[in-house]
Amino acid sequence: QDTLGINTIGIGRNLDDRGISKDELDWMDYPTIEHVFSDGITEADAMYLAQNDVQIVEEELVRAHPCVDRLDSVRQLILVDMAFNMGITRFNPTMWKKMFAALANEDYGTASKEMLDSNWARQTKRRSKRLSDMMLLGDWIEE
């Protein structure tokens, strides 16, 4: 369980929300999710699930916010990071209206400020500051 009591595995796979699909279980050679709970998974399995999660989050993000497709790769990765961290349901247009409006207008200064004016920023502190700076600059900043 993570710090919020959510069942997770690998690199943050939320088992309560997303679970593990039949195809994923087959790929990992497990007959049921109960075997995952009892036996755990390998590093290769964790990477496989993480790749699937990133692909799903990318698709959900673009579907929910079409302006993401027009952003450069650094800003897209920032939003994927945020959506992966919060979940696409909490990274919704209502709560992030000003940020996504700013992104649609290529106003990265406002988008950066809106990122920091959020519960997410108060919870993630250093990470949110780094991602906000990256949003403003459009460049990758190492930790």
PDB file of C-alpha atoms in Angstrom, residues 20 25-26 28 36 45 81 108 121 132 141:
ATOM      1  CA  ILE A  20      -4.153  -5.688 -14.112  1.00  0.00           C
ATOM      2  CA  LEU A  25      -1.490 -11.197 -16.523  1.00  0.00           C
ATOM      3  CA  ASP A  26      -0.895 -13.450 -19.537  1.00  0.00           C
ATOM      4  CA  MET A  28       3.569 -11.859 -16.926  1.00  0.00           C
ATOM      5  CA  VAL A  36       0.518 -11.164  -8.229  1.00  0.00           C
ATOM      6  CA  ASP A  45       7.021  -7.014 -15.201  1.00  0.00           C
ATOM      7  CA  ASP A  81       4.028  13.190 -15.318  1.00  0.00           C
ATOM      8  CA  TYR A 108       3.587  29.175 -20.389  1.00  0.00           C
ATOM      9  CA  ALA A 121       1.983  21.591  -5.714  1.00  0.00           C
ATOM     10  CA  SER A 132       6.702  24.396 -13.130  1.00  0.00           C
ATOM     11  CA  ILE A 141      15.818  20.399 -15.728  1.00  0.00           C
TER      12      ILE A 141
END
